Amino acid sequence: MFSGAFTGGKAKEVFLDTLAQHYRDRPEKTAVELISDSGLLRVTYAQLERHVNRTADYLLSLGVKRGDRVAAQLPKSLPFIYFHLAAMQIGAIFLPLNPAYPEAELRYFLADSGASVFIADAKDAPLINALTDELPDHRKTSFIYQPERSGADWLEDRSSSPGQPLPSDPNQTAMMLYTSGTTSRPKGARITHGNLTANIAALHQAWGWRDDDVLLHVLPIFHVHGLVVALHGALHAGATAVLTTSFDAPSTLDLLTSGRFSVFMAVPTMHRRLYQVAGEKRYDLSNMRLLTSGSDRLPDDLFFGYQRTFNVTLLERYGMTETGMNLSNPLRGERRVGAVGKPLPGVSARIIDPGSGAALPDDQVGELQIKGDHVFAGYWRQPEKTAEAFTDDGWLRTGDLALREPDGYYTLKGRAKDLIISGGLNIYPPEVELALMEHGAIAACAVIGCPDQEWGEQVVAVVVPHPGETIDSAEIIDYCRHQLAAYKAPRRVLVLDELPSNALGKVQKAKLRERCCPCLR
Ligand code: MLC
């Protein structure tokens, strides 16, 4: 029934081919619905094709060529989806940017990617015009007015395109997603059409996606979770995706209990809020086919609390930007609390001793490494960083510590990399530390994640002032919010006379956490 099915390592056709088949086979079916403050917008598969083709035509008219980067900083909206699909359709590289990025971060992403075209919300025009004027490779910024409209209305004066040729090269980069690093500025992970297709086909097999599925989509749309796992997942199946523009727990609970939806995906912070909104009341969501949790560990109390409150067992899975999804608890069979399941079809996983590089037996904790057609093609213009990400024999180092249980389930056991996950978002302490060190009053600093029930972890900055300087915590937080997206800014700033360090002068973050995180004391 599904085209593009997983065929033992090689996907037959790319995701866009499968989507094109749905345009033809189910033109009247609703592909995407958007619930926004201004009402409900609905596009069928036939309308989606028309809007995407018109948008592709528009991008071509701007001079976009195969391999060009098309950056987009748009709210979660239908135009976002049109530009995303259109850019990939003409062989360009789509670069989605979080609307929360402040000027400093945007400047970096645009310059690093060398985006030739930038699609932005018209309300941001003054800032963005000033910013793109500085970019040597930049050809055009296109402002979208009223992104909440459904059609590709901004193209009304242009002739409709009969349809663009679809790329058939699985090795072509389809999109680029920036991930931060432990030692460097953010890097653009190049994800190919083949990567997307391999992963979505594996997920379809594992999660049993069906064309009568209706997905409730509350996630941000510029990450791999919301864009690929959720949106591509539904479109690949010829199903319907119903998007809300943002996440609001009470209204999401109303939608979930409406009986309309079969699939729901969220991060633990969202599940926690839903569970809290439910309070003592009991609901029965067992009519839904699949509720997944990912992007951060699902705490045990939430796993069991959710079961009691909603009469469903969340399916936890494990992925990352560079790979899409790797491991998953099963659709049928035991969804094990605290475990992230087994490798998806076509995915190989192993546990390696970080010291010796030797493979470890079951039940021993080591670094989780991954291989498969879904693994990204490397970092944009960063061959050294790409080489560091892989072992000599081609396995991706995830930087996550895990063990394999004898029956094949994997359990995450911590991180080898310096990373904080807050509300399902990755925050790399070195990036925040770099920003802090540019503050005139700070002589030394360390950024740590303190456990937090709602967010998973919270960003805490520990700073040492220059002699004679005093630190105003609120001012430091405000300073960070100007340098970085607000979610990366510390929630707390602690001042110490010095940071604990080892013989090599490296800050001992484990010690700092013990000392500075209230719940660990
Ligand atoms: C928002 N804020 C956060 C935050 N999200 N701070 C820390 N961590 C976060 N994740 C800040 C806001 O800037 C705001 O700051 C303040 O918190 C309160 O905002 P809020 O209204 O309570 O937050 P909300 O908008 O509701 O956002 C919470 C959230 C959101 C959980 C809905 O964070 C979210 O959508 N998370 C999902 C992230 C995601 O999709 N990750 C997938 C990555 S892909 P102020 O001070 O300005 O008010 C990946 C691979 C994989 O990891 O395997 O999936």
Coordinates of C-alpha atoms in Angstrom, one line a residue, residues 6-189:
F6 CA 11.9 0.2 3.3
T7 CA 13.7 -2.2 1.1
G8 CA 16.6 -3.5 3.2
G9 CA 18.9 -0.5 3.0
K10 CA 18.0 1.3 -0.2
A11 CA 14.8 3.3 -0.4
K12 CA 13.2 2.9 -3.8
E13 CA 12.1 6.5 -4.3
V14 CA 12.6 9.7 -2.4
F15 CA 10.0 11.2 0.0
L16 CA 9.0 13.8 -2.6
D17 CA 8.2 11.1 -5.2
T18 CA 5.9 9.4 -2.7
L19 CA 4.2 12.8 -2.0
A20 CA 3.8 13.4 -5.7
Q21 CA 2.0 10.0 -5.9
H22 CA -0.4 11.2 -3.2
Y23 CA -1.1 14.4 -5.1
R24 CA -2.3 12.2 -7.9
D25 CA -4.0 9.4 -5.9
R26 CA -5.9 11.4 -3.3
P27 CA -6.4 15.0 -4.6
E28 CA -9.5 15.8 -2.6
K29 CA -8.1 14.5 0.7
T30 CA -7.1 17.0 3.4
A31 CA -3.3 17.0 3.6
V32 CA -2.8 19.8 6.1
E33 CA -5.0 21.8 8.4
L34 CA -3.8 24.7 10.5
I35 CA -5.6 25.8 13.6
S36 CA -4.6 29.4 14.3
D37 CA -6.0 32.5 16.0
S38 CA -7.5 33.6 12.8
G39 CA -9.4 30.4 12.3
L40 CA -9.0 27.1 10.5
L41 CA -7.2 26.7 7.2
R42 CA -7.3 23.5 5.2
V43 CA -5.4 22.3 2.1
T44 CA -6.1 19.2 0.1
Y45 CA -3.3 17.2 -1.5
A46 CA -4.3 18.8 -4.9
Q47 CA -4.1 22.3 -3.4
L48 CA -0.8 21.4 -1.7
E49 CA 0.6 20.4 -5.0
R50 CA -0.5 23.6 -6.7
H51 CA 0.8 25.9 -3.9
V52 CA 4.1 24.0 -3.8
N53 CA 4.5 24.2 -7.5
R54 CA 3.8 27.9 -7.6
T55 CA 6.2 28.4 -4.8
A56 CA 8.8 26.4 -6.6
D57 CA 8.2 28.5 -9.7
Y58 CA 8.7 31.6 -7.6
L59 CA 12.0 30.4 -6.1
L60 CA 13.2 29.6 -9.7
S61 CA 12.2 33.1 -10.7
L62 CA 14.4 34.4 -7.9
G63 CA 17.3 32.6 -9.5
V64 CA 17.5 29.7 -7.0
K65 CA 19.5 26.8 -8.4
R66 CA 20.2 23.3 -7.4
G67 CA 22.3 23.2 -4.2
D68 CA 21.5 26.9 -3.3
R69 CA 20.6 27.4 0.3
V70 CA 17.0 28.8 0.8
A71 CA 16.8 30.0 4.4
A72 CA 13.4 30.6 5.9
Q73 CA 12.5 32.2 9.2
L74 CA 8.7 31.9 9.2
P75 CA 6.1 31.2 11.9
K76 CA 4.5 27.7 11.9
S77 CA 2.3 28.3 8.9
L78 CA 1.2 26.9 5.5
P79 CA 3.7 29.1 3.6
F80 CA 6.5 27.5 5.7
I81 CA 5.4 24.1 4.4
Y82 CA 5.1 25.4 0.8
F83 CA 8.6 26.9 0.8
H84 CA 10.1 23.8 2.5
L85 CA 8.6 21.4 0.0
A86 CA 9.3 23.7 -3.0
A87 CA 12.9 24.3 -2.1
M88 CA 13.5 20.6 -1.8
Q89 CA 11.6 20.0 -5.0
I90 CA 13.8 22.2 -7.1
G91 CA 17.0 20.6 -5.7
A92 CA 17.8 23.6 -3.4
I93 CA 18.8 23.1 0.3
F94 CA 16.1 24.2 2.7
L95 CA 17.3 25.9 5.9
P96 CA 14.6 26.4 8.5
L97 CA 15.4 28.9 11.2
N98 CA 13.9 29.2 14.6
P99 CA 11.8 32.5 14.8
A100 CA 13.3 32.9 18.3
Y101 CA 16.8 33.5 16.9
P102 CA 18.0 37.0 17.7
E103 CA 20.0 39.1 15.3
A104 CA 23.4 37.9 16.4
E105 CA 22.5 34.2 15.7
L106 CA 20.7 35.0 12.5
R107 CA 23.7 36.8 11.2
Y108 CA 25.8 33.7 11.8
F109 CA 23.4 31.2 10.2
L110 CA 23.0 33.3 7.1
A111 CA 26.7 34.0 6.6
D112 CA 27.8 30.4 7.4
S113 CA 25.2 28.8 5.1
G114 CA 25.8 31.4 2.3
A115 CA 22.0 31.4 1.8
S116 CA 21.2 33.1 -1.5
V117 CA 17.6 33.6 -0.6
F118 CA 16.0 34.3 2.7
I119 CA 12.2 34.0 3.2
A120 CA 11.0 35.9 6.2
D121 CA 8.0 37.3 8.0
A122 CA 7.3 40.9 6.8
K123 CA 7.0 42.1 10.4
D124 CA 10.8 41.5 10.7
A125 CA 11.7 43.4 7.5
P126 CA 13.7 46.4 9.0
L127 CA 16.1 44.1 11.0
I128 CA 16.4 41.6 8.2
N129 CA 17.1 44.1 5.4
A130 CA 19.9 45.6 7.4
L131 CA 21.3 42.1 8.2
T132 CA 21.2 40.7 4.7
D133 CA 22.8 43.9 3.2
E134 CA 26.0 42.7 4.8
L135 CA 26.0 39.3 3.1
P136 CA 28.1 38.9 0.0
D137 CA 26.3 35.9 -1.5
H138 CA 22.8 37.0 -0.7
R139 CA 20.6 37.6 -3.7
K140 CA 17.2 38.2 -2.4
T141 CA 15.1 38.4 0.8
S142 CA 11.4 37.7 0.2
F143 CA 9.0 38.9 2.8
I144 CA 5.8 37.0 3.4
Y145 CA 2.9 39.2 4.4
Q146 CA 0.1 37.5 6.3
P147 CA 1.8 34.1 6.7
E148 CA -1.5 33.0 8.3
R149 CA -3.2 32.9 4.9
S150 CA -3.6 29.5 3.2
G151 CA -2.7 30.0 -0.4
A152 CA 0.5 30.9 -2.1
D153 CA -1.2 34.3 -2.5
W154 CA 2.0 36.3 -2.7
L155 CA 2.5 34.7 -6.1
E156 CA -0.9 35.8 -7.5
D157 CA 0.7 38.0 -10.2
R158 CA 2.8 35.1 -11.5
S159 CA 1.9 32.4 -13.9
S160 CA 1.2 29.1 -12.4
S161 CA 3.8 26.5 -13.1
P162 CA 2.9 23.2 -14.7
G163 CA 5.0 21.5 -12.1
Q164 CA 8.7 21.2 -11.5
P165 CA 10.9 18.2 -12.2
L166 CA 11.4 16.2 -9.0
P167 CA 14.9 15.5 -7.9
S168 CA 15.7 11.8 -8.1
D169 CA 19.1 11.9 -6.6
P170 CA 19.1 10.5 -3.0
N171 CA 22.6 11.9 -2.5
Q172 CA 21.5 15.5 -3.0
T173 CA 21.2 17.5 0.2
A174 CA 17.5 18.3 0.9
M175 CA 17.9 20.4 4.0
M176 CA 20.3 21.7 6.5
L177 CA 19.6 21.9 10.2
Y178 CA 22.0 23.8 12.5
T179 CA 23.1 22.0 15.6
S180 CA 25.5 23.5 18.2
G181 CA 28.6 21.8 19.2
T182 CA 30.7 21.2 22.2
T183 CA 33.7 23.0 20.8
S184 CA 32.6 25.2 18.0
R185 CA 29.9 27.5 16.6
P186 CA 26.7 25.8 15.3
K187 CA 27.2 23.5 12.4
G188 CA 24.8 22.9 9.5
A189 CA 23.9 19.2 9.4

